[in-house]
XYZ file of C-alpha atoms in Angstrom:
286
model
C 0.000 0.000 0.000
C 1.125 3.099 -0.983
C 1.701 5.684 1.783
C 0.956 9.398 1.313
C 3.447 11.845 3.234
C 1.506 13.846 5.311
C 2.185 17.554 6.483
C 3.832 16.636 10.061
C 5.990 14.329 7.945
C 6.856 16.514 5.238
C 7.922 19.596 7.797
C 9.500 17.253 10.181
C 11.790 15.579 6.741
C 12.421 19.634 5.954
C 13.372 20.148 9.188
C 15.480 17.748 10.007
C 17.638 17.953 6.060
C 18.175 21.879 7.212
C 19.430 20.682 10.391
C 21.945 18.287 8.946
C 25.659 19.249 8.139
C 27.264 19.659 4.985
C 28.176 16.807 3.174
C 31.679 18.199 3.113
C 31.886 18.663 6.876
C 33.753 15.914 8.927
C 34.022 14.621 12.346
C 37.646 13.577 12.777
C 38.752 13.137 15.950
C 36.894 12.501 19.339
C 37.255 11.835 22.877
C 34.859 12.177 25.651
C 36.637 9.554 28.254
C 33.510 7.241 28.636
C 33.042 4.241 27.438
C 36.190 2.089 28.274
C 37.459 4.216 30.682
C 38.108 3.468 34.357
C 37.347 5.813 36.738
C 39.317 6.621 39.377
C 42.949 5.518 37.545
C 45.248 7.573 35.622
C 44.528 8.638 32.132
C 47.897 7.231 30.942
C 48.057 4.109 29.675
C 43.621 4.060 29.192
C 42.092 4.368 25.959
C 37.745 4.123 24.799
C 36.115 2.009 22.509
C 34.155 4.826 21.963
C 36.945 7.359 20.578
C 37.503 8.544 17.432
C 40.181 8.889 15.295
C 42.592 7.839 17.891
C 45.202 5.196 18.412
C 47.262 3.939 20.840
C 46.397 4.668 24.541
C 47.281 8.333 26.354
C 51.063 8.523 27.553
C 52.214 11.015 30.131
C 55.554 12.041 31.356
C 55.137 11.267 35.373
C 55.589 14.428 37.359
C 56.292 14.467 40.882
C 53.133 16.357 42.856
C 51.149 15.772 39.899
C 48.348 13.489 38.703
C 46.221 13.269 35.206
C 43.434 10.949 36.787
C 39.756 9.556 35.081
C 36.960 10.817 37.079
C 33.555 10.330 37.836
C 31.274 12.751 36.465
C 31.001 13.988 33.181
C 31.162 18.199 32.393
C 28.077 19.843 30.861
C 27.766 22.053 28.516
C 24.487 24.234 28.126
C 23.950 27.610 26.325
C 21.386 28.409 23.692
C 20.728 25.484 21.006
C 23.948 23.567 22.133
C 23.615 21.121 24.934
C 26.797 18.743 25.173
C 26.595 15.722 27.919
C 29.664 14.959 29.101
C 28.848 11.663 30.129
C 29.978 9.862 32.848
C 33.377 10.520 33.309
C 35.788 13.720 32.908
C 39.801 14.097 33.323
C 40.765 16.108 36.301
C 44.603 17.463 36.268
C 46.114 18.556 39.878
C 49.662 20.022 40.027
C 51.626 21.629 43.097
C 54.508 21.327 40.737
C 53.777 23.404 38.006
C 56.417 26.195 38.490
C 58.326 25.729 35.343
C 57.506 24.032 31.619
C 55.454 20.753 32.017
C 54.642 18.381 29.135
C 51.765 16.579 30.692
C 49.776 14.355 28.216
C 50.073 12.729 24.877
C 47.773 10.589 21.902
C 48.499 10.104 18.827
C 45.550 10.191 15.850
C 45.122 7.665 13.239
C 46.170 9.619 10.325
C 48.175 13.353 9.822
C 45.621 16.011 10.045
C 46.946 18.776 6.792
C 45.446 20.657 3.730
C 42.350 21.989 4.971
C 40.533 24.415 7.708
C 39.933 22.669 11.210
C 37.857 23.246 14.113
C 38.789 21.822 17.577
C 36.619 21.921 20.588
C 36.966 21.326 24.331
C 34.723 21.637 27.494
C 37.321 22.945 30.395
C 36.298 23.405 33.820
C 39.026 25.687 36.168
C 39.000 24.439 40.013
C 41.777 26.387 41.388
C 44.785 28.508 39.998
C 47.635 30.521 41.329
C 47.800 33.521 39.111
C 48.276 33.961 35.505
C 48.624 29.817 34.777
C 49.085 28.872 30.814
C 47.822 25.257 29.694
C 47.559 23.993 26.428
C 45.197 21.338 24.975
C 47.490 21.182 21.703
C 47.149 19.581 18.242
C 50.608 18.893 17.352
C 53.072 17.136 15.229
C 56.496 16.727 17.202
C 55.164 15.560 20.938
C 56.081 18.777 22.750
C 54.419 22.074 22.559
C 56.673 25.099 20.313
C 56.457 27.543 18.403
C 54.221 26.436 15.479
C 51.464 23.451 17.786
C 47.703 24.831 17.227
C 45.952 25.273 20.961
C 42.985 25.947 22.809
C 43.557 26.700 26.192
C 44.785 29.436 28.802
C 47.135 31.714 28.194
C 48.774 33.797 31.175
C 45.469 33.400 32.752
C 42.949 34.152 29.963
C 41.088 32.192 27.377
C 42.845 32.032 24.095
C 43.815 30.188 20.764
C 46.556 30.428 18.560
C 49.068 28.610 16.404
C 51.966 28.499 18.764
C 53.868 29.595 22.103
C 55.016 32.678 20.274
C 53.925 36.268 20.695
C 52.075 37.253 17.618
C 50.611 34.066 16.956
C 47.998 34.062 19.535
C 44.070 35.023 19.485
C 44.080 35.814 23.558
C 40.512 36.963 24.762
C 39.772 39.358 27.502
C 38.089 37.126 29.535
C 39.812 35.796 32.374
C 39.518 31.967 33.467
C 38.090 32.182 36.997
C 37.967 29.363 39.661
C 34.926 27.076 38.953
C 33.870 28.364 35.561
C 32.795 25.724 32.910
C 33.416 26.946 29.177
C 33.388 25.182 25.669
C 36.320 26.717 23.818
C 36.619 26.331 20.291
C 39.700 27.029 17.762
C 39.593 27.467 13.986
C 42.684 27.259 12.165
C 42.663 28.779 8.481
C 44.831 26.532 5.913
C 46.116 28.540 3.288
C 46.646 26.293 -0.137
C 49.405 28.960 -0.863
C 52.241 28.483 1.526
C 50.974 25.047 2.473
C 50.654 25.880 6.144
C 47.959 27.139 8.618
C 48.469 31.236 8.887
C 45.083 31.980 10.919
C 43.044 31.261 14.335
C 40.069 32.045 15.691
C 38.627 31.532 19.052
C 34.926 31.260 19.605
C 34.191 30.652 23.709
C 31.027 29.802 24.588
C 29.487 29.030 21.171
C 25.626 29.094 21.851
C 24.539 27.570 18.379
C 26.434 25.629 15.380
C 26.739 28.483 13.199
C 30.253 30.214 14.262
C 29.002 34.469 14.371
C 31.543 36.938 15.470
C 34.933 35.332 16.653
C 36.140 36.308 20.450
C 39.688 36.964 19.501
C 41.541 36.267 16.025
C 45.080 36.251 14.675
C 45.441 36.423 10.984
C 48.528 36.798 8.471
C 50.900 34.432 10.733
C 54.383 34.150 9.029
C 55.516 30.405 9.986
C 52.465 28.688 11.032
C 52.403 24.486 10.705
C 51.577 22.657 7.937
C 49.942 19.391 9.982
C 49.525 17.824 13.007
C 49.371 13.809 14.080
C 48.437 14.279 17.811
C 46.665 15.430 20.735
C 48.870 16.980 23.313
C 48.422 18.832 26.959
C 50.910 21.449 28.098
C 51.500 23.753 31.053
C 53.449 26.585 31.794
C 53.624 27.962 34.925
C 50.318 26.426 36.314
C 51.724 26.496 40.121
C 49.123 25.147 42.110
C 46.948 24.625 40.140
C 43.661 21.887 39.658
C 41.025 21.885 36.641
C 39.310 19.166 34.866
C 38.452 18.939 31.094
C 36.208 16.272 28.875
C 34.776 15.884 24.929
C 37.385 16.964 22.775
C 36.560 17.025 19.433
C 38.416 17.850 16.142
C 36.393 17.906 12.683
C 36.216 20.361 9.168
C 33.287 22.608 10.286
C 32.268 24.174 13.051
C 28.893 22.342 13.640
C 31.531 19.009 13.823
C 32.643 20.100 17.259
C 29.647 21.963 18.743
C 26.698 19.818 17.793
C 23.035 21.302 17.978
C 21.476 18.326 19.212
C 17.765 19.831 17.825
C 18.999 17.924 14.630
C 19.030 14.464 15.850
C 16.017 14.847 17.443
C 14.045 15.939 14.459
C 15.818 12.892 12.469
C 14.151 10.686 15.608
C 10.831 12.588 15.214
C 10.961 11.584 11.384
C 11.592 8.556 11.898
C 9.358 7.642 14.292
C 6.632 8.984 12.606
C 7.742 7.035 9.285
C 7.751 3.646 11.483
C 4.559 4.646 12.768
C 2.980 4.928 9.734
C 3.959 1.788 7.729
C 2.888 -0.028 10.624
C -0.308 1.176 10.510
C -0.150 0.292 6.983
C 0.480 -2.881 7.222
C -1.995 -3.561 9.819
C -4.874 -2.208 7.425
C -3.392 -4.501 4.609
């Protein structure tokens, strides 16, 4: 029997294709530190069957007075259409030793990350800081942070972006990361097909819907910026005493990749259900 769309259908089907992202865009890289994951142990060494993009398991370089441990309890993220659930578990990072250069955390991606715009996203949760701490959730392609790793992070206490460790490369907000504030930051690195490297950043923080708007802080026209990166890294520069704990990190080609509406999957749900709903009915009257 045939079945005849009917207006709910049809708006719900509309709905739901406008909601969808390009064809062109791509999720590459995720980790939210759930599934597989044992609370309550270091992050070193652990790895999730539900990551993606990743191989291998975290490494860290042990620090004395300092631990990089799975926890219980997952970091939400809620502001206008974008509602990301952080699940069950988050990382939490405490330091007393952070006085000087510390290369804290390490994972390497499945395949070299090169030749195109990129969008990286993290939820990041400060507990406690001494002042003006720098830390790094890096995309990189030599293992330690320098002068040409893309980051999101904190940089001498504020909220920034930027293509490296050197001045003039970075997209540093104005807002300053206070003690028990939960943000989504998001970077955007601009490829340029000239020079074959990356020569721009933006920093959105806070996004509250997939389309990007107005950038927080940008840094354009960068001389030496990289040409690709192979892994996720975490840096810190003098973090002092410092605590803070982080979750979902995401890497894809648009922005809608890494800061998901989840209105769209719901409509796709809707749709479907009603399609289900209707062929069964279908059948029953055949």
């Amino acid at each position: 029997m045939k079945i005849r769309p009917t207006p709910l259908m049809i708006a719900v089907g509309i709905l739901a294709a406008a909601s969808l992202p390009s064809a062109h865009a791509t999720l590459l890289v995720q980790s939210n530190f759930d599934t597989g994951y044992t609370a309550g142990n270091a992050l070193a060494g652990q790895s999730g069957s539900g990551d993606l993009g990743l191989s291998g398991t975290y490494s860290s370089v042990p620090l004395a007075d300092t631990t990089l441990n799975v926890v219980s309890g997952g970091l939400n993220y809620s502001s206008g259409s974008i509602v990301k659930n952080g699940g069950a578990n988050s990382v939490n990072l405490t330091t007393t030793n952070g006085d000087a250069f510390n290369y804290l955390l390490s994972r390497s991606f499945d395949s070299v990350i090169t030749g195109q715009d990129i969008f990286f996203s993290v939820v990041f949760s400060m507990v406690t800081a001494s002042a003006n701490p720098t830390l790094t959730f890096g995309l990189n392609s030599g293992g330690i942070f320098g002068s040409n790793t893309p980051y999101l992070g904190i940089s001498a206490g504020n909220y920034a972006a930027g293509l490296g460790g050197v001045i003039g490369t970075n997209a540093i907000s104005s807002t300053t990361a206070a003690d028990g504030q939960l943000v989504m930051l998001v970077g955007e690195y601009i490829w340029n097909d000239v020079t074959g490297k990356y020569d721009g950043v933006n920093l959105y923080l806070n996004p509250s819907s997939a389309t990007p708007g107005m950038a927080t802080a940008s840094q354009l026209g960068i001389a030496d910026g990289p040409s690709a990166f192979d892994r996720f890294t975490l840096d810190g520069v003098n973090l002092g005493t410092f605590e803070a704990n982080f979750d979902s990190f995401a890497v894809g080609t648009s922005f809608a990749d890494v800061v998901p509406e989840p209105s769209a999957f719901a409509l796709l749900a809707i749709g479907a259900g009603v399609l289900a709903f209707r062929r069964r009915k279908a059948n029953t009257r055949a």
